[in-house]
Structure formats: C-alpha cells, structure tokens
C-alpha cells in the first residue's frame, strides 16, 4: 500500500470515530448482543486508560518526597502515554470490530494488547527498583 493510500485509510478510519452512523450503513444489522459486547470491550479499554492516567498523576503528585524528579517524571509520563494510547486504541478497535461484525469479516487482530502488557511490565519492574533502591531526590 502506498503512503497516500495508507493516509487515506487512516483518515477514513479516524473519520468513522466521529460518525458512527456511517458504520451502521455498512453490511447488515448484527445480533445486538455482538454490538453490545463490542461496546463493553471499548469501555474496558477506557477503564484501563483511566487507571493508567490516574496512576501517572498519582506518581507525579504523591511521590514528590520519595523519588528523584527525573524518576518521577519518567514513570508518570510512561503511565500517561499508556493511558493516551489506550483511549485511541479503544475507539479505533471499536470501529474496526463493529465494521467486521456488520460485514461478516474476521475480527481485526492487534499487537496493542501485547505492547501494553510489556509497558506495564517494564513499569512494574521500574517501580520495584524504586521501592528496593529508594532513588530519593
């Protein structure tokens, strides 16, 4: 796929985020249980994003006396970036799944859950190191 085609596809996909009625015009109306399950998955991703964002703010605001500034900033920004990525992933995955459900296509696959798990694992190891070694400012 050319870069122009990729950008056009991305623009179309992002456009569907804000125009769900266009998704409804594709394919046929599925059993509502499938659409509602897709929505519950979307909400689970949003809850994950909120938890990561809340964790980022908690690290930044409440560990001021316990961590060196640079450690606090790195951990907070990693959590906030993870939360931001989850919000974008949530809506994009919802649209892609809804289209697949309506058109009878295979559900989309993604590497994002593995990447998110790796981010959380790395942050967990970093936080264990902070607890063990202290890294006070």
PDB file of C-alpha atoms in Angstrom:
ATOM      1  CA  UNK A   1       0.000   0.000   0.000  1.00  0.00           C
ATOM      2  CA  UNK A   2       1.354   3.424  -0.858  1.00  0.00           C
ATOM      3  CA  UNK A   3       1.790   6.136   1.749  1.00  0.00           C
ATOM      4  CA  UNK A   4      -1.052   8.118   0.168  1.00  0.00           C
ATOM      5  CA  UNK A   5      -3.328   5.068   0.371  1.00  0.00           C
ATOM      6  CA  UNK A   6      -2.303   4.468   3.979  1.00  0.00           C
ATOM      7  CA  UNK A   7      -3.021   8.064   4.927  1.00  0.00           C
ATOM      8  CA  UNK A   8      -6.364   7.931   3.135  1.00  0.00           C
ATOM      9  CA  UNK A   9      -7.266   4.748   5.038  1.00  0.00           C
ATOM     10  CA  UNK A  10      -6.207   6.308   8.331  1.00  0.00           C
ATOM     11  CA  UNK A  11      -8.219   9.456   7.594  1.00  0.00           C
ATOM     12  CA  UNK A  12     -11.261   7.322   6.742  1.00  0.00           C
ATOM     13  CA  UNK A  13     -10.869   5.255   9.903  1.00  0.00           C
ATOM     14  CA  UNK A  14     -10.495   8.309  12.146  1.00  0.00           C
ATOM     15  CA  UNK A  15     -13.480   9.880  10.388  1.00  0.00           C
ATOM     16  CA  UNK A  16     -15.587   6.901  11.452  1.00  0.00           C
ATOM     17  CA  UNK A  17     -14.720   7.557  15.101  1.00  0.00           C
ATOM     18  CA  UNK A  18     -16.871  10.667  14.955  1.00  0.00           C
ATOM     19  CA  UNK A  19     -19.526   9.394  12.536  1.00  0.00           C
ATOM     20  CA  UNK A  20     -20.817   6.072  13.888  1.00  0.00           C
ATOM     21  CA  UNK A  21     -23.929   6.389  11.708  1.00  0.00           C
ATOM     22  CA  UNK A  22     -21.663   5.735   8.697  1.00  0.00           C
ATOM     23  CA  UNK A  23     -20.632   2.418  10.264  1.00  0.00           C
ATOM     24  CA  UNK A  24     -24.302   1.469  10.591  1.00  0.00           C
ATOM     25  CA  UNK A  25     -24.748   1.842   6.817  1.00  0.00           C
ATOM     26  CA  UNK A  26     -22.225  -0.941   6.185  1.00  0.00           C
ATOM     27  CA  UNK A  27     -23.289  -4.570   5.968  1.00  0.00           C
ATOM     28  CA  UNK A  28     -26.289  -5.795   7.904  1.00  0.00           C
ATOM     29  CA  UNK A  29     -27.518  -5.183  11.415  1.00  0.00           C
ATOM     30  CA  UNK A  30     -25.977  -7.867  13.626  1.00  0.00           C
ATOM     31  CA  UNK A  31     -27.437  -9.530  16.674  1.00  0.00           C
ATOM     32  CA  UNK A  32     -27.393  -6.704  19.226  1.00  0.00           C
ATOM     33  CA  UNK A  33     -25.502  -8.877  21.712  1.00  0.00           C
ATOM     34  CA  UNK A  34     -22.419  -8.666  19.486  1.00  0.00           C
ATOM     35  CA  UNK A  35     -22.550  -4.873  19.245  1.00  0.00           C
ATOM     36  CA  UNK A  36     -23.108  -4.586  22.992  1.00  0.00           C
ATOM     37  CA  UNK A  37     -20.190  -6.937  23.687  1.00  0.00           C
ATOM     38  CA  UNK A  38     -18.051  -4.751  21.426  1.00  0.00           C
ATOM     39  CA  UNK A  39     -19.156  -1.710  23.419  1.00  0.00           C
ATOM     40  CA  UNK A  40     -18.289  -3.435  26.724  1.00  0.00           C
ATOM     41  CA  UNK A  41     -14.817  -4.153  25.369  1.00  0.00           C
ATOM     42  CA  UNK A  42     -14.488  -0.475  24.415  1.00  0.00           C
ATOM     43  CA  UNK A  43     -15.475   0.530  27.951  1.00  0.00           C
ATOM     44  CA  UNK A  44     -12.930  -1.905  29.434  1.00  0.00           C
ATOM     45  CA  UNK A  45     -10.192  -0.226  27.376  1.00  0.00           C
ATOM     46  CA  UNK A  46     -11.397   3.184  28.589  1.00  0.00           C
ATOM     47  CA  UNK A  47     -11.263   1.972  32.217  1.00  0.00           C
ATOM     48  CA  UNK A  48      -7.715   0.767  31.613  1.00  0.00           C
ATOM     49  CA  UNK A  49      -6.807   4.149  30.127  1.00  0.00           C
ATOM     50  CA  UNK A  50      -8.301   5.983  33.114  1.00  0.00           C
ATOM     51  CA  UNK A  51      -6.376   3.748  35.530  1.00  0.00           C
ATOM     52  CA  UNK A  52      -3.101   4.432  33.714  1.00  0.00           C
ATOM     53  CA  UNK A  53      -3.774   8.179  33.605  1.00  0.00           C
ATOM     54  CA  UNK A  54      -4.727   8.188  37.282  1.00  0.00           C
ATOM     55  CA  UNK A  55      -1.572   6.239  38.096  1.00  0.00           C
ATOM     56  CA  UNK A  56       0.521   8.745  36.174  1.00  0.00           C
ATOM     57  CA  UNK A  57      -0.946  11.653  38.112  1.00  0.00           C
ATOM     58  CA  UNK A  58      -0.582   9.769  41.401  1.00  0.00           C
ATOM     59  CA  UNK A  59       3.116   9.114  40.771  1.00  0.00           C
ATOM     60  CA  UNK A  60       3.665  12.763  39.874  1.00  0.00           C
ATOM     61  CA  UNK A  61       1.661  14.288  42.713  1.00  0.00           C
ATOM     62  CA  UNK A  62       2.161  11.952  45.655  1.00  0.00           C
ATOM     63  CA  UNK A  63       5.721  10.684  45.361  1.00  0.00           C
ATOM     64  CA  UNK A  64       7.348  14.107  45.448  1.00  0.00           C
ATOM     65  CA  UNK A  65       9.386  13.429  48.611  1.00  0.00           C
ATOM     66  CA  UNK A  66      10.256   9.849  47.774  1.00  0.00           C
ATOM     67  CA  UNK A  67      11.591   9.951  44.213  1.00  0.00           C
ATOM     68  CA  UNK A  68      14.150  11.921  42.303  1.00  0.00           C
ATOM     69  CA  UNK A  69      12.394  14.351  39.991  1.00  0.00           C
ATOM     70  CA  UNK A  70      13.600  12.629  36.805  1.00  0.00           C
ATOM     71  CA  UNK A  71      12.425   9.196  38.023  1.00  0.00           C
ATOM     72  CA  UNK A  72       9.006  10.579  38.917  1.00  0.00           C
ATOM     73  CA  UNK A  73       8.674  12.322  35.552  1.00  0.00           C
ATOM     74  CA  UNK A  74       9.711   9.236  33.549  1.00  0.00           C
ATOM     75  CA  UNK A  75       7.275   6.962  35.396  1.00  0.00           C
ATOM     76  CA  UNK A  76       4.427   9.476  35.247  1.00  0.00           C
ATOM     77  CA  UNK A  77       4.912  10.191  31.539  1.00  0.00           C
ATOM     78  CA  UNK A  78       5.078   6.482  30.693  1.00  0.00           C
ATOM     79  CA  UNK A  79       1.781   5.884  32.513  1.00  0.00           C
ATOM     80  CA  UNK A  80       0.147   8.929  30.920  1.00  0.00           C
ATOM     81  CA  UNK A  81       1.352   7.886  27.449  1.00  0.00           C
ATOM     82  CA  UNK A  82      -0.048   4.396  28.025  1.00  0.00           C
ATOM     83  CA  UNK A  83      -3.407   5.900  29.006  1.00  0.00           C
ATOM     84  CA  UNK A  84      -3.426   8.142  25.951  1.00  0.00           C
ATOM     85  CA  UNK A  85      -2.618   5.199  23.686  1.00  0.00           C
ATOM     86  CA  UNK A  86      -5.385   3.127  25.285  1.00  0.00           C
ATOM     87  CA  UNK A  87      -8.010   5.776  24.545  1.00  0.00           C
ATOM     88  CA  UNK A  88      -7.045   5.897  20.880  1.00  0.00           C
ATOM     89  CA  UNK A  89      -6.840   2.114  20.710  1.00  0.00           C
ATOM     90  CA  UNK A  90     -10.272   1.774  22.313  1.00  0.00           C
ATOM     91  CA  UNK A  91     -12.152   3.832  19.763  1.00  0.00           C
ATOM     92  CA  UNK A  92     -10.183   2.521  16.793  1.00  0.00           C
ATOM     93  CA  UNK A  93     -10.733  -1.100  17.841  1.00  0.00           C
ATOM     94  CA  UNK A  94     -14.433  -0.464  18.473  1.00  0.00           C
ATOM     95  CA  UNK A  95     -14.914   0.905  14.943  1.00  0.00           C
ATOM     96  CA  UNK A  96     -12.877  -1.873  13.316  1.00  0.00           C
ATOM     97  CA  UNK A  97     -14.765  -4.587  15.205  1.00  0.00           C
ATOM     98  CA  UNK A  98     -18.170  -3.039  14.544  1.00  0.00           C
ATOM     99  CA  UNK A  99     -17.408  -2.918  10.812  1.00  0.00           C
ATOM    100  CA  UNK A 100     -16.218  -6.530  10.849  1.00  0.00           C
ATOM    101  CA  UNK A 101     -19.317  -7.664  12.759  1.00  0.00           C
ATOM    102  CA  UNK A 102     -21.634  -5.863  10.352  1.00  0.00           C
ATOM    103  CA  UNK A 103     -19.899  -7.131   7.212  1.00  0.00           C
ATOM    104  CA  UNK A 104     -19.260 -10.694   8.395  1.00  0.00           C
ATOM    105  CA  UNK A 105     -15.489 -10.266   8.155  1.00  0.00           C
ATOM    106  CA  UNK A 106     -12.924 -11.709  10.538  1.00  0.00           C
ATOM    107  CA  UNK A 107     -12.423  -9.653  13.675  1.00  0.00           C
ATOM    108  CA  UNK A 108      -9.313  -7.481  13.481  1.00  0.00           C
ATOM    109  CA  UNK A 109      -6.148  -8.525  15.256  1.00  0.00           C
ATOM    110  CA  UNK A 110      -3.779  -6.186  17.037  1.00  0.00           C
ATOM    111  CA  UNK A 111      -0.397  -6.166  18.715  1.00  0.00           C
ATOM    112  CA  UNK A 112      -1.530  -3.427  21.072  1.00  0.00           C
ATOM    113  CA  UNK A 113      -2.503  -5.706  24.000  1.00  0.00           C
ATOM    114  CA  UNK A 114       0.983  -7.250  23.941  1.00  0.00           C
ATOM    115  CA  UNK A 115       2.621  -3.808  23.749  1.00  0.00           C
ATOM    116  CA  UNK A 116       0.500  -2.532  26.630  1.00  0.00           C
ATOM    117  CA  UNK A 117       1.341  -5.598  28.705  1.00  0.00           C
ATOM    118  CA  UNK A 118       5.044  -5.043  28.043  1.00  0.00           C
ATOM    119  CA  UNK A 119       4.770  -1.359  29.025  1.00  0.00           C
ATOM    120  CA  UNK A 120       3.026  -2.255  32.278  1.00  0.00           C
ATOM    121  CA  UNK A 121       5.587  -4.999  32.984  1.00  0.00           C
ATOM    122  CA  UNK A 122       8.506  -2.617  32.411  1.00  0.00           C
ATOM    123  CA  UNK A 123       6.878  -0.007  34.637  1.00  0.00           C
ATOM    124  CA  UNK A 124       6.266  -2.627  37.321  1.00  0.00           C
ATOM    125  CA  UNK A 125       9.950  -3.624  37.261  1.00  0.00           C
ATOM    126  CA  UNK A 126      10.952   0.056  37.412  1.00  0.00           C
ATOM    127  CA  UNK A 127       8.668   0.634  40.383  1.00  0.00           C
ATOM    128  CA  UNK A 128      10.060  -2.440  42.153  1.00  0.00           C
ATOM    129  CA  UNK A 129      13.545  -0.979  41.629  1.00  0.00           C
ATOM    130  CA  UNK A 130      12.353   2.345  43.045  1.00  0.00           C
ATOM    131  CA  UNK A 131      10.961   0.599  46.128  1.00  0.00           C
ATOM    132  CA  UNK A 132      14.098  -1.517  46.634  1.00  0.00           C
ATOM    133  CA  UNK A 133      16.711   1.181  45.945  1.00  0.00           C
ATOM    134  CA  UNK A 134      14.809   4.267  47.050  1.00  0.00           C
ATOM    135  CA  UNK A 135      16.068   6.724  44.410  1.00  0.00           C
ATOM    136  CA  UNK A 136      15.228   9.706  46.556  1.00  0.00           C
ATOM    137  CA  UNK A 137      15.768  13.173  45.170  1.00  0.00           C
TER     138      UNK A 137
END
